[in-house]
Amino acid sequence: MLRVAIIGASGYTGVELARILCNHPEFELTAATSRQYAGKPLSEVFPNLLGKTDILCENLSVDELCKRADLFFAAVPHKTAMDLVPQLLREGKKVVDLSADYRLRDVATYEEWYQEHSSPEFIKEAVYGLPELYREQIKQARLIANPGCYPTSIVLGIAPLLKEGIIDPATIIVDAKSGTTGAGRAASVSSLFCEVHDGFKAYKVGGTHRHLPEIEQELSVLNKNSVTISFTPHLLPIARGILSTTYADLTSNLSTEDVQKLYTNMYDAEPFVRLVPEGTFPATQHVRGSNFCDIGFAIDKRTDRIIIISAIDNIVKGAAGQAIHNMNLMCGIDESTGLEGAPFFP
Amino acid sequence: MLRVAIIGASGYTGVELARILCNHPEFELTAATSRQYAGKPLSEVFPNLLGKTDILCENLSVDELCKRADLFFAAVPHKTAMDLVPQLLREGKKVVDLSADYRLRDVATYEEWYQEHSSPEFIKEAVYGLPELYREQIKQARLIANPGCYPTSIVLGIAPLLKEGIIDPATIIVDAKSGTTGAGRAASVSSLFCEVHDGFKAYKVGGTHRHLPEIEQELSVLNKNSVTISFTPHLLPIARGILSTTYADLTSNLSTEDVQKLYTNMYDAEPFVRLVPEGTFPATQHVRGSNFCDIGFAIDKRTDRIIIISAIDNIVKGAAGQAIHNMNLMCGIDESTGLEGAPFFP
Amino acid sequence: MLRVAIIGASGYTGVELARILCNHPEFELTAATSRQYAGKPLSEVFPNLLGKTDILCENLSVDELCKRADLFFAAVPHKTAMDLVPQLLREGKKVVDLSADYRLRDVATYEEWYQEHSSPEFIKEAVYGLPELYREQIKQARLIANPGCYPTSIVLGIAPLLKEGIIDPATIIVDAKSGTTGAGRAASVSSLFCEVHDGFKAYKVGGTHRHLPEIEQELSVLNKNSVTISFTPHLLPIARGILSTTYADLTSNLSTEDVQKLYTNMYDAEPFVRLVPEGTFPATQHVRGSNFCDIGFAIDKRTDRIIIISAIDNIVKGAAGQAIHNMNLMCGIDESTGLEGAPFFP
Amino acid sequence: MLRVAIIGASGYTGVELARILCNHPEFELTAATSRQYAGKPLSEVFPNLLGKTDILCENLSVDELCKRADLFFAAVPHKTAMDLVPQLLREGKKVVDLSADYRLRDVATYEEWYQEHSSPEFIKEAVYGLPELYREQIKQARLIANPGCYPTSIVLGIAPLLKEGIIDPATIIVDAKSGTTGAGRAASVSSLFCEVHDGFKAYKVGGTHRHLPEIEQELSVLNKNSVTISFTPHLLPIARGILSTTYADLTSNLSTEDVQKLYTNMYDAEPFVRLVPEGTFPATQHVRGSNFCDIGFAIDKRTDRIIIISAIDNIVKGAAGQAIHNMNLMCGIDESTGLEGAPFFP
């Protein structure tokens, strides 16, 4: 068994990592940190884990952490992450960082959207942890920048189209909707049940969400040329799930079958991407609790646009599940290990 | 008191009409039809109305209906409506039809998207019941085609922009999300609690929703030229509410203040349109239970696009409330009568 | 118009008071206090009120408040209330206090369940604001202790049975379920959307909820003898609504009709109590947004127990609506004023 | 791999059985019946299963079924079950019947609450499939009557107390609340999203729910004497989960520790019963998606009553999961196989 630690175990990503690790046959959870809940069993913070793990929340220094585990999931906010990760790497540890700190390859872009970067020297070696695009690099990496939830759903949704050059990148518009786990577990009025329940709203309208540069970075790689998009996030009254609806002008007269083939070519061997049957479309409730990204599309002949729908569980494929997937790859074990469960419906 | 009948009282639009009429000082509900619940008090079908109305559900012929009321709300499905409405008009009644049967001015378009029209001669005199655009005609009308819920939110949201010609109509993309009351009260697996709850999906993707020709008709009028748009509806796990996110390329370099002025000019005197403060955006939970349409927007300088967010309660402003508003106008009484209630939050 | 102030306008009770007052023909909202949001329009804090009120949130001393209004709703937490109310009364104001500070007639009991009381001399003159039980006293009062939400639903539900002595008070068990507005608008992890949504739990199990002495006080009055009950509150994943299920042993062999008569006798003339038809039972969604208390019951011949179901909207009949009802009575205006709206369904 | 069939695969219990079987290392799903969806892949009916199973829905006779599998889960309604099960048994198959048809040991009671029984001769050999009470018999059985969802939560919750005789059986009152999956997947108005969402109600009030005789049967066994209880079910606006709140008078003066010991003695070795830490109480969201039954309790010294809270996921421990547990036992494989997953939160 490989020894694994979760740094920042008391958030929704933390508990989901712990849930998956409870049944992972190769990884053993040997440390879980939380300043707020230090001294308490993790199963007291998250009673769903009762009987599944005895691990205690602890307030550990990086030094102590290094003695306790070899593999690390950093599930702390950006800024906090970049203060921890370098030391872990220097001690020879493998790290999947779930924050944004090593996702943007351009330091200036990072500093424009976030803040000063304290360890830019590690950005270069960090691999963007989207296995469908970077599997081989991930296998060799010691630092993974685990993708954001919105970027995961959006990049996977349109990668085959951009790669093949069949859409006009300047026309890409992404209307995305996220469940409330995306807002984290911090106590705030805007995330209260009574504020979110039975309602729906947009936020960060007008191109101001921090996932935007990350999405554009990956789309630009696929497009082999800089891409600028419109991206509007919305808040759904559900716990888990992101559904992204992406619009783009088609540049050639392709049939549904032609496009289907592009998707099949790219994703057929992928364990966690499902192309839904023609004429049907993904729904967040059909990926709930799983590491799947479901993708469907339609061509609108009236406007010569393609509309792509992609759905993930934001705390599995959009966070904890993808992190485990990355760690599996880094450790050379079967990449689906611990992630085989079918989605929960209803 | 004017005598009012609801034809088709057992759906969600029917109960909402009844709810508003219970406290309307000028209208008296004198008949309510329902084949399925004939003989039962409406308050047994909808216990929220207990003590507010004694009206019985009845299975009445149009002849009988004509003796019982002078003003009619037809809250029956399309096709059924056009078989009833002509006779009501011939008897000199005023009718607000909440179905789609008289909304499309072009019979051929109607027949393409719905079915053969049995009374096309009445289409011409029907007035499209969006008071913000057709107030004067509504006052003179005896037949109102009450707008669809999606069209109401979308047309109001971008009317000022199209009218002033500041967006490129060919680039309009509408990503709309509706609460489940929009699916009606018919028993169907896809509307079951367990299918909708804690989930989110798109439907009628690719330009196939029947509200599309209606939206395009009204946008074309505003644009003084034919408009073709992309429109993708989604199903929200909420009861009431539609939020539409509309994207369009700006054709001139306008500031936020400039655009704000266009909205203010058009809507300042409107009792049921609220422009939300700059930097904030509408939410369905802030219009819940009211006849308001809330509108907000942002200009994305990175892409030179404008993003407009508009929200309504789909069974009030998108159906029953707007119908009452129209009937108030037709009857020459204060147009806000019965619709003054503030939205419910939370 | 009578000048009305809301002290503590930024909670869920505050916004609901404001919503009702917006359309109240006799009361004018002339002041609204909030330390946190001082300087902001109330409609910025609660965008549902946009266009319905221009009132600003202010941080006002009691002296200033006294100049600004004559009628006061104190919607602040217990302890804070008792520090404000005496001064308002000394200035000749009428006050409806929505906190617990003047509900318990026995100071010792108050101090056992809450904390030291700073103005016990006003407890005696405070009238418990349940109009169905204390209408005449309320009309004469200048200080109303507005009942708790749980007590309102429970006391109304069994009052006729206790009064007539047909149940054994020692066997009363109340299993109550409340919507999440009951937890208030303070930012706390346990009230986050993701903690409450799609879940259900009990809390304060074993007779430890602070509403218990209040319920027992009122039941004891009705019983003309001290009553001790079991009471278990639960948290529902809904915003508004309390449903209480009460069990008690019948002491005489009564038919359903006999019991129905007891309820009718007591509540027939009440504007806000509805006895639901025999064989049907209340639901929170049928009282949503209204000031109604719905009551139904069944007799279980197998166990000789009666089961009473009572439902209210906890922030209307359980707080803001009942407070307005009380103020109407205190001011000698029609008691239903501003509260006539039918419940919202769905 | 053992060959397993699901009879009645298109309901919520069916899809949950399929979900669990997808990852079960010893069972292989070889047939799934559905009249309504015959010919369609099960993953088209339930897109969550896409890529997890290729099984088709078929309309198979019992003869055909017998050729296709050796182990059977009958997930059809009562009445339909008893017409199928005898033939399966005669062919030497093992059957877990998830309907009520073989749960009641007394035919007369069955016929009073349901209808005439067509195969009463098999009632005697059927074992009530609550492993915590009947593990040894289950191992030997060929027909399991899988318990109802309410009975599972209730019987497990109070079994230790009744067995030890520390509560007065005549005072047992159960107030139970179920998620909407309990109503099944049939299209009906009362299960529509808009009817259930944001609401709460009681149903079958007064001792009329069909699970009552089943609960009383098992409690009577534990009590070694006939028990009559009060039982009121409620409908929760959640998909999965039952929480039962049970009240009973204590017959001796026990401490919390004493009672804790009774639970520990009975359940300590049980893989699927979790006693929650003292002072905390179960919540449906903490067992979601798992086969756990969580139990907590409090002693109310004011009334000398004990209040027990028990929670399960009604379609796992209350249906599909318990059925798999029983089949594991019948087949002599590790009883937890396929059921090890931790609950999902949030």
mmCIF file of C-alpha atoms in Angstrom, chain B residues 194-331:
data_model
loop_
_atom_site.group_PDB
_atom_site.id
_atom_site.type_symbol
_atom_site.label_atom_id
_atom_site.label_comp_id
_atom_site.label_asym_id
_atom_site.label_seq_id
_atom_site.Cartn_x
_atom_site.Cartn_y
_atom_site.Cartn_z
ATOM 1 C CA CYS B 194 -36.603 11.841 -8.842
ATOM 2 C CA GLU B 195 -35.754 12.517 -12.493
ATOM 3 C CA VAL B 196 -35.450 16.290 -12.151
ATOM 4 C CA HIS B 197 -34.269 16.861 -8.577
ATOM 5 C CA ASP B 198 -30.575 17.484 -8.016
ATOM 6 C CA GLY B 199 -29.987 17.402 -11.778
ATOM 7 C CA PHE B 200 -29.727 19.601 -14.835
ATOM 8 C CA LYS B 201 -29.937 18.932 -18.543
ATOM 9 C CA ALA B 202 -30.466 20.525 -21.928
ATOM 10 C CA TYR B 203 -33.323 19.503 -24.205
ATOM 11 C CA LYS B 204 -34.463 20.301 -27.742
ATOM 12 C CA VAL B 205 -30.831 21.080 -28.576
ATOM 13 C CA GLY B 206 -30.073 22.273 -32.094
ATOM 14 C CA GLY B 207 -32.906 24.681 -32.774
ATOM 15 C CA THR B 208 -35.936 22.442 -32.436
ATOM 16 C CA HIS B 209 -37.988 24.015 -29.633
ATOM 17 C CA ARG B 210 -41.390 25.365 -30.709
ATOM 18 C CA HIS B 211 -40.780 28.705 -29.057
ATOM 19 C CA LEU B 212 -38.054 29.391 -31.591
ATOM 20 C CA PRO B 213 -40.266 30.739 -34.418
ATOM 21 C CA GLU B 214 -42.130 32.865 -31.884
ATOM 22 C CA ILE B 215 -38.927 34.401 -30.568
ATOM 23 C CA GLU B 216 -37.616 35.007 -34.050
ATOM 24 C CA GLN B 217 -40.904 36.588 -35.137
ATOM 25 C CA GLU B 218 -40.727 39.195 -32.397
ATOM 26 C CA LEU B 219 -37.008 39.808 -32.769
ATOM 27 C CA SER B 220 -37.522 40.278 -36.502
ATOM 28 C CA VAL B 221 -40.160 42.929 -35.867
ATOM 29 C CA LEU B 222 -37.780 44.789 -33.560
ATOM 30 C CA ASN B 223 -34.929 44.378 -36.022
ATOM 31 C CA LYS B 224 -37.143 45.381 -38.973
ATOM 32 C CA ASN B 225 -35.542 42.463 -40.737
ATOM 33 C CA SER B 226 -35.561 38.713 -40.429
ATOM 34 C CA VAL B 227 -33.528 37.305 -37.535
ATOM 35 C CA THR B 228 -32.300 33.736 -37.081
ATOM 36 C CA ILE B 229 -30.948 32.778 -33.685
ATOM 37 C CA SER B 230 -29.545 29.863 -31.709
ATOM 38 C CA PHE B 231 -31.717 28.856 -28.772
ATOM 39 C CA THR B 232 -31.026 26.055 -26.303
ATOM 40 C CA PRO B 233 -33.498 25.363 -23.489
ATOM 41 C CA HIS B 234 -32.469 23.601 -20.288
ATOM 42 C CA LEU B 235 -34.460 22.116 -17.413
ATOM 43 C CA LEU B 236 -33.796 23.477 -13.917
ATOM 44 C CA PRO B 237 -34.582 21.641 -10.672
ATOM 45 C CA ILE B 238 -36.747 24.522 -9.469
ATOM 46 C CA ALA B 239 -40.490 24.989 -9.732
ATOM 47 C CA ARG B 240 -40.814 28.556 -10.989
ATOM 48 C CA GLY B 241 -38.468 30.678 -13.020
ATOM 49 C CA ILE B 242 -36.766 31.180 -16.348
ATOM 50 C CA LEU B 243 -33.359 32.722 -16.708
ATOM 51 C CA SER B 244 -32.127 33.484 -20.214
ATOM 52 C CA THR B 245 -28.514 34.268 -20.983
ATOM 53 C CA THR B 246 -28.200 35.977 -24.345
ATOM 54 C CA TYR B 247 -24.970 36.638 -26.237
ATOM 55 C CA ALA B 248 -24.534 39.006 -29.189
ATOM 56 C CA ASP B 249 -21.717 40.848 -30.920
ATOM 57 C CA LEU B 250 -21.822 44.604 -30.398
ATOM 58 C CA THR B 251 -21.718 46.571 -33.617
ATOM 59 C CA SER B 252 -20.540 49.810 -32.071
ATOM 60 C CA ASN B 253 -18.247 50.763 -29.268
ATOM 61 C CA LEU B 254 -20.723 51.557 -26.503
ATOM 62 C CA SER B 255 -20.046 52.039 -22.826
ATOM 63 C CA THR B 256 -22.025 50.372 -20.090
ATOM 64 C CA GLU B 257 -23.674 53.716 -19.414
ATOM 65 C CA ASP B 258 -24.739 54.074 -23.030
ATOM 66 C CA VAL B 259 -26.404 50.683 -22.981
ATOM 67 C CA GLN B 260 -27.971 51.366 -19.594
ATOM 68 C CA LYS B 261 -29.617 54.406 -21.145
ATOM 69 C CA LEU B 262 -31.172 52.354 -23.927
ATOM 70 C CA TYR B 263 -32.763 50.103 -21.356
ATOM 71 C CA THR B 264 -33.887 52.994 -19.204
ATOM 72 C CA ASN B 265 -35.439 54.767 -22.164
ATOM 73 C CA MET B 266 -37.468 51.774 -23.113
ATOM 74 C CA TYR B 267 -38.432 50.438 -19.696
ATOM 75 C CA ASP B 268 -38.391 53.286 -17.230
ATOM 76 C CA ALA B 269 -42.142 53.681 -17.172
ATOM 77 C CA GLU B 270 -42.860 49.984 -17.319
ATOM 78 C CA PRO B 271 -44.460 48.644 -14.137
ATOM 79 C CA PHE B 272 -43.075 45.119 -14.561
ATOM 80 C CA VAL B 273 -39.567 45.488 -15.944
ATOM 81 C CA ARG B 274 -36.710 46.092 -13.529
ATOM 82 C CA LEU B 275 -33.202 46.923 -14.670
ATOM 83 C CA VAL B 276 -30.972 45.591 -11.901
ATOM 84 C CA PRO B 277 -28.122 47.765 -10.605
ATOM 85 C CA GLU B 278 -24.928 47.750 -12.652
ATOM 86 C CA GLY B 279 -22.625 44.914 -11.693
ATOM 87 C CA THR B 280 -25.458 42.782 -10.380
ATOM 88 C CA PHE B 281 -27.483 40.220 -12.290
ATOM 89 C CA PRO B 282 -30.978 38.802 -12.107
ATOM 90 C CA ALA B 283 -31.779 35.580 -10.293
ATOM 91 C CA THR B 284 -34.968 33.568 -10.572
ATOM 92 C CA GLN B 285 -35.390 33.597 -6.796
ATOM 93 C CA HIS B 286 -35.679 37.396 -6.869
ATOM 94 C CA VAL B 287 -38.708 37.442 -9.178
ATOM 95 C CA ARG B 288 -40.428 34.365 -7.733
ATOM 96 C CA GLY B 289 -44.174 34.759 -7.462
ATOM 97 C CA SER B 290 -44.180 38.162 -9.148
ATOM 98 C CA ASN B 291 -44.912 39.617 -12.560
ATOM 99 C CA PHE B 292 -41.468 41.209 -12.854
ATOM 100 C CA CYS B 293 -38.955 40.698 -15.615
ATOM 101 C CA ASP B 294 -35.492 41.534 -14.244
ATOM 102 C CA ILE B 295 -32.743 42.453 -16.679
ATOM 103 C CA GLY B 296 -29.000 42.933 -16.294
ATOM 104 C CA PHE B 297 -26.090 42.904 -18.704
ATOM 105 C CA ALA B 298 -22.325 43.071 -19.018
ATOM 106 C CA ILE B 299 -20.077 44.069 -21.869
ATOM 107 C CA ASP B 300 -17.133 41.756 -22.427
ATOM 108 C CA LYS B 301 -14.396 43.955 -23.856
ATOM 109 C CA ARG B 302 -12.223 40.903 -24.559
ATOM 110 C CA THR B 303 -14.692 39.656 -27.171
ATOM 111 C CA ASP B 304 -16.771 42.766 -27.933
ATOM 112 C CA ARG B 305 -19.842 40.855 -26.966
ATOM 113 C CA ILE B 306 -22.704 41.868 -24.735
ATOM 114 C CA ILE B 307 -24.210 39.302 -22.379
ATOM 115 C CA ILE B 308 -27.775 39.943 -21.239
ATOM 116 C CA ILE B 309 -29.364 38.119 -18.336
ATOM 117 C CA SER B 310 -33.127 38.234 -17.984
ATOM 118 C CA ALA B 311 -35.263 36.448 -15.424
ATOM 119 C CA ILE B 312 -38.980 35.964 -14.936
ATOM 120 C CA ASP B 313 -41.320 33.725 -12.996
ATOM 121 C CA ASN B 314 -42.459 31.594 -15.894
ATOM 122 C CA ILE B 315 -45.969 31.010 -14.579
ATOM 123 C CA VAL B 316 -46.512 34.653 -13.635
ATOM 124 C CA LYS B 317 -44.832 36.995 -16.121
ATOM 125 C CA GLY B 318 -44.408 34.012 -18.459
ATOM 126 C CA ALA B 319 -48.066 32.966 -18.290
ATOM 127 C CA ALA B 320 -50.798 33.778 -15.746
ATOM 128 C CA GLY B 321 -49.561 37.173 -14.576
ATOM 129 C CA GLN B 322 -49.008 38.472 -18.051
ATOM 130 C CA ALA B 323 -52.450 37.172 -19.005
ATOM 131 C CA ILE B 324 -54.034 39.151 -16.164
ATOM 132 C CA HIS B 325 -51.955 42.162 -17.162
ATOM 133 C CA ASN B 326 -53.351 41.866 -20.686
ATOM 134 C CA MET B 327 -56.905 41.462 -19.465
ATOM 135 C CA ASN B 328 -56.534 44.511 -17.233
ATOM 136 C CA LEU B 329 -55.451 46.497 -20.288
ATOM 137 C CA MET B 330 -58.304 45.131 -22.405
ATOM 138 C CA CYS B 331 -60.781 46.119 -19.705
#
